[in-house]
Amino acid sequence: YRPRVLINEYNVNFGQSWSVSTVPKPVGEEEKTHWNGDCYFGVSAPALLHLMQAFGYTPVFSNDVNLMFVQLNQALDLGMMIPSIDRFPGPSERVLHAGCSGRTWKEIDPETVKSKAADQTLSHTAFAASFSDIVLHEKTSKASKSGDRDWRNFYQLE
């Protein structure tokens, strides 16, 4: 079964700057690991774009928290304009949740996704283990005008 349309929530805290995902929950301990209301959850928009592309989907719409995808071959058959993945008008970085700094993520690179995503012999933990760990730190800046959103930059320590 292959759905024609997929709608996925993503972690808006990263905008388009980082292609990252959380480290998978330990097998057998999924019920013990819960979201704490901080920014450590889910997947960034660029990482989700890479994953969906590996399975033959293309993005057609984004809003503040969701990306919508359709099967690429069906979109082409319908004559839809296909946006460039690299220039897809996705999310802007914004401060939505605290608690990002110093957390370990998986850096999702497109080549690894392409080579391993459809491998049905890999468990989810083996798939996740194929990506490098990355520790990100944040610098948050207050908005200069009332009503504007605060913004943040993520960086790695050298």
Short mmCIF file of C-alpha atoms in Angstrom, two decimals:
data_model
loop_
_atom_site.label_atom_id
_atom_site.label_comp_id
_atom_site.label_asym_id
_atom_site.label_seq_id
_atom_site.Cartn_x
_atom_site.Cartn_y
_atom_site.Cartn_z
CA TYR A 1 0.00 0.00 0.00
CA ARG A 2 1.31 3.45 -0.99
CA PRO A 3 -0.77 6.47 -0.01
CA ARG A 4 -1.13 9.13 -2.68
CA VAL A 5 -0.90 11.94 -0.12
CA LEU A 6 1.11 12.13 3.10
CA ILE A 7 0.85 14.88 5.72
CA ASN A 8 3.63 14.92 8.26
CA GLU A 9 4.25 17.10 11.27
CA TYR A 10 7.83 18.31 11.64
CA ASN A 11 9.92 20.03 14.29
CA VAL A 12 9.68 23.73 13.39
CA ASN A 13 12.44 24.70 15.83
CA PHE A 14 15.09 24.02 13.18
CA GLY A 15 13.69 25.78 10.13
CA GLN A 16 15.65 24.72 7.08
CA SER A 17 19.11 25.01 8.61
CA TRP A 18 19.56 21.52 10.02
CA SER A 19 18.63 18.07 8.74
CA VAL A 20 18.22 16.26 12.07
CA SER A 21 16.07 13.74 13.90
CA THR A 22 15.83 12.58 17.49
CA VAL A 23 17.82 9.55 18.57
CA PRO A 24 15.49 6.53 18.51
CA LYS A 25 13.93 5.37 21.73
CA PRO A 26 15.50 2.18 23.12
CA VAL A 27 13.66 -0.92 21.93
CA GLY A 28 11.39 -2.18 24.67
CA GLU A 29 11.50 1.14 26.52
CA GLU A 30 9.31 3.21 24.19
CA GLU A 31 6.63 3.62 26.87
CA LYS A 32 9.17 4.99 29.37
CA THR A 33 10.36 7.77 27.07
CA HIS A 34 7.96 10.70 26.75
CA TRP A 35 8.09 14.18 25.29
CA ASN A 36 8.97 16.71 28.00
CA GLY A 37 7.50 19.78 26.29
CA ASP A 38 10.95 20.84 25.06
CA CYS A 39 12.29 21.00 21.51
CA TYR A 40 13.61 17.42 21.55
CA PHE A 41 11.04 15.68 19.37
CA GLY A 42 10.50 14.45 15.85
CA VAL A 43 12.33 15.41 12.73
CA SER A 44 13.30 18.67 11.02
CA ALA A 45 11.73 19.65 7.71
CA PRO A 46 14.91 19.05 5.62
CA ALA A 47 15.33 15.54 7.09
CA LEU A 48 11.69 14.75 6.35
CA LEU A 49 12.10 16.05 2.78
CA HIS A 50 15.06 13.69 2.24
CA LEU A 51 13.16 10.71 3.63
CA MET A 52 10.02 11.31 1.59
CA GLN A 53 12.05 11.86 -1.57
CA ALA A 54 13.72 8.46 -1.05
CA PHE A 55 10.26 6.86 -1.14
CA GLY A 56 9.14 8.70 -4.29
CA TYR A 57 7.21 11.59 -2.76
CA THR A 58 7.52 15.30 -3.48
CA PRO A 59 6.46 18.21 -1.26
CA VAL A 60 3.57 20.32 -2.46
CA PHE A 61 2.67 22.44 0.57
CA SER A 62 3.98 23.51 3.95
CA ASN A 63 2.57 25.48 6.84
CA ASP A 64 3.81 26.21 10.35
CA VAL A 65 3.95 22.58 11.47
CA ASN A 66 3.11 20.28 8.56
CA LEU A 67 4.53 19.25 5.22
CA MET A 68 2.27 17.73 2.56
CA PHE A 69 3.63 15.27 0.02
CA VAL A 70 2.22 13.50 -3.02
CA GLN A 71 3.61 10.63 -5.05
CA LEU A 72 6.00 12.16 -7.57
CA ASN A 73 4.89 9.98 -10.50
CA GLN A 74 1.23 10.91 -9.97
CA ALA A 75 2.08 14.60 -9.64
CA LEU A 76 3.95 14.45 -12.96
CA ASP A 77 1.05 12.59 -14.62
CA LEU A 78 -1.29 15.38 -13.48
CA GLY A 79 1.04 18.07 -14.84
CA MET A 80 1.72 19.57 -11.41
CA MET A 81 4.63 21.95 -11.03
CA ILE A 82 7.26 20.19 -8.94
CA PRO A 83 9.23 22.45 -6.59
CA SER A 84 12.96 22.02 -6.13
CA ILE A 85 13.66 20.21 -2.86
CA ASP A 86 16.62 22.52 -2.23
CA ARG A 87 14.49 25.62 -2.67
CA PHE A 88 11.19 24.39 -1.31
CA PRO A 89 9.56 27.26 0.60
CA GLY A 90 9.66 25.66 3.98
CA PRO A 91 9.69 26.84 7.54
CA SER A 92 11.63 29.67 9.07
CA GLU A 93 13.55 28.98 12.25
CA ARG A 94 11.66 30.18 15.25
CA VAL A 95 11.69 29.73 18.97
CA LEU A 96 8.74 27.50 19.69
CA HIS A 97 10.14 25.24 22.41
CA ALA A 98 13.04 25.60 24.84
CA GLY A 99 15.54 22.97 25.87
CA CYS A 100 17.40 22.51 22.59
CA SER A 101 20.95 23.33 23.59
CA GLY A 102 23.39 20.49 24.19
CA ARG A 103 21.05 17.74 22.96
CA THR A 104 22.25 14.86 20.79
CA TRP A 105 20.50 14.43 17.45
CA LYS A 106 21.04 12.25 14.40
CA GLU A 107 22.30 14.23 11.41
CA ILE A 108 20.24 13.05 8.45
CA ASP A 109 22.28 13.17 5.27
CA PRO A 110 20.51 12.62 1.93
CA GLU A 111 22.97 10.03 0.58
CA THR A 112 22.50 7.69 3.54
CA VAL A 113 18.73 8.12 3.32
CA LYS A 114 18.76 7.25 -0.40
CA SER A 115 20.90 4.17 0.12
CA LYS A 116 19.18 2.72 3.20
CA ALA A 117 15.60 4.01 3.58
CA ALA A 118 13.94 1.32 1.48
CA ASP A 119 16.05 -1.54 2.89
CA GLN A 120 13.39 -3.67 4.57
CA THR A 121 16.03 -5.79 6.30
CA LEU A 122 17.10 -2.87 8.52
CA SER A 123 15.41 -2.33 11.86
CA HIS A 124 14.56 1.24 12.84
CA THR A 125 17.49 1.25 15.27
CA ALA A 126 19.92 -0.05 12.63
CA PHE A 127 18.67 2.59 10.20
CA ALA A 128 19.14 5.31 12.83
CA ALA A 129 22.59 3.97 13.73
CA SER A 130 23.72 4.61 10.15
CA PHE A 131 23.54 8.37 10.81
CA SER A 132 26.11 10.40 12.74
CA ASP A 133 25.38 11.87 16.14
CA ILE A 134 25.49 15.65 16.33
CA VAL A 135 25.27 17.86 19.41
CA LEU A 136 23.71 21.24 18.71
CA HIS A 137 23.80 24.36 20.82
CA GLU A 138 21.57 27.37 20.43
CA LYS A 139 21.79 31.10 20.58
CA THR A 140 18.43 32.79 20.98
CA SER A 141 17.88 36.44 20.12
CA LYS A 142 14.95 38.54 21.18
CA ALA A 143 12.80 40.14 18.51
CA SER A 144 13.64 43.77 17.88
CA LYS A 145 10.01 44.83 17.56
CA SER A 146 7.01 44.00 19.67
CA GLY A 147 4.89 41.38 17.93
CA ASP A 148 7.84 39.84 16.06
CA ARG A 149 8.99 36.35 16.98
CA ASP A 150 12.23 35.62 18.76
CA TRP A 151 14.71 33.74 16.62
CA ARG A 152 17.57 31.34 17.23
CA ASN A 153 20.64 29.94 15.55
CA PHE A 154 22.00 26.46 16.12
CA TYR A 155 25.69 25.70 15.98
CA GLN A 156 28.22 23.00 16.80
CA LEU A 157 31.09 23.53 19.18
CA GLU A 158 34.44 23.04 17.49
#
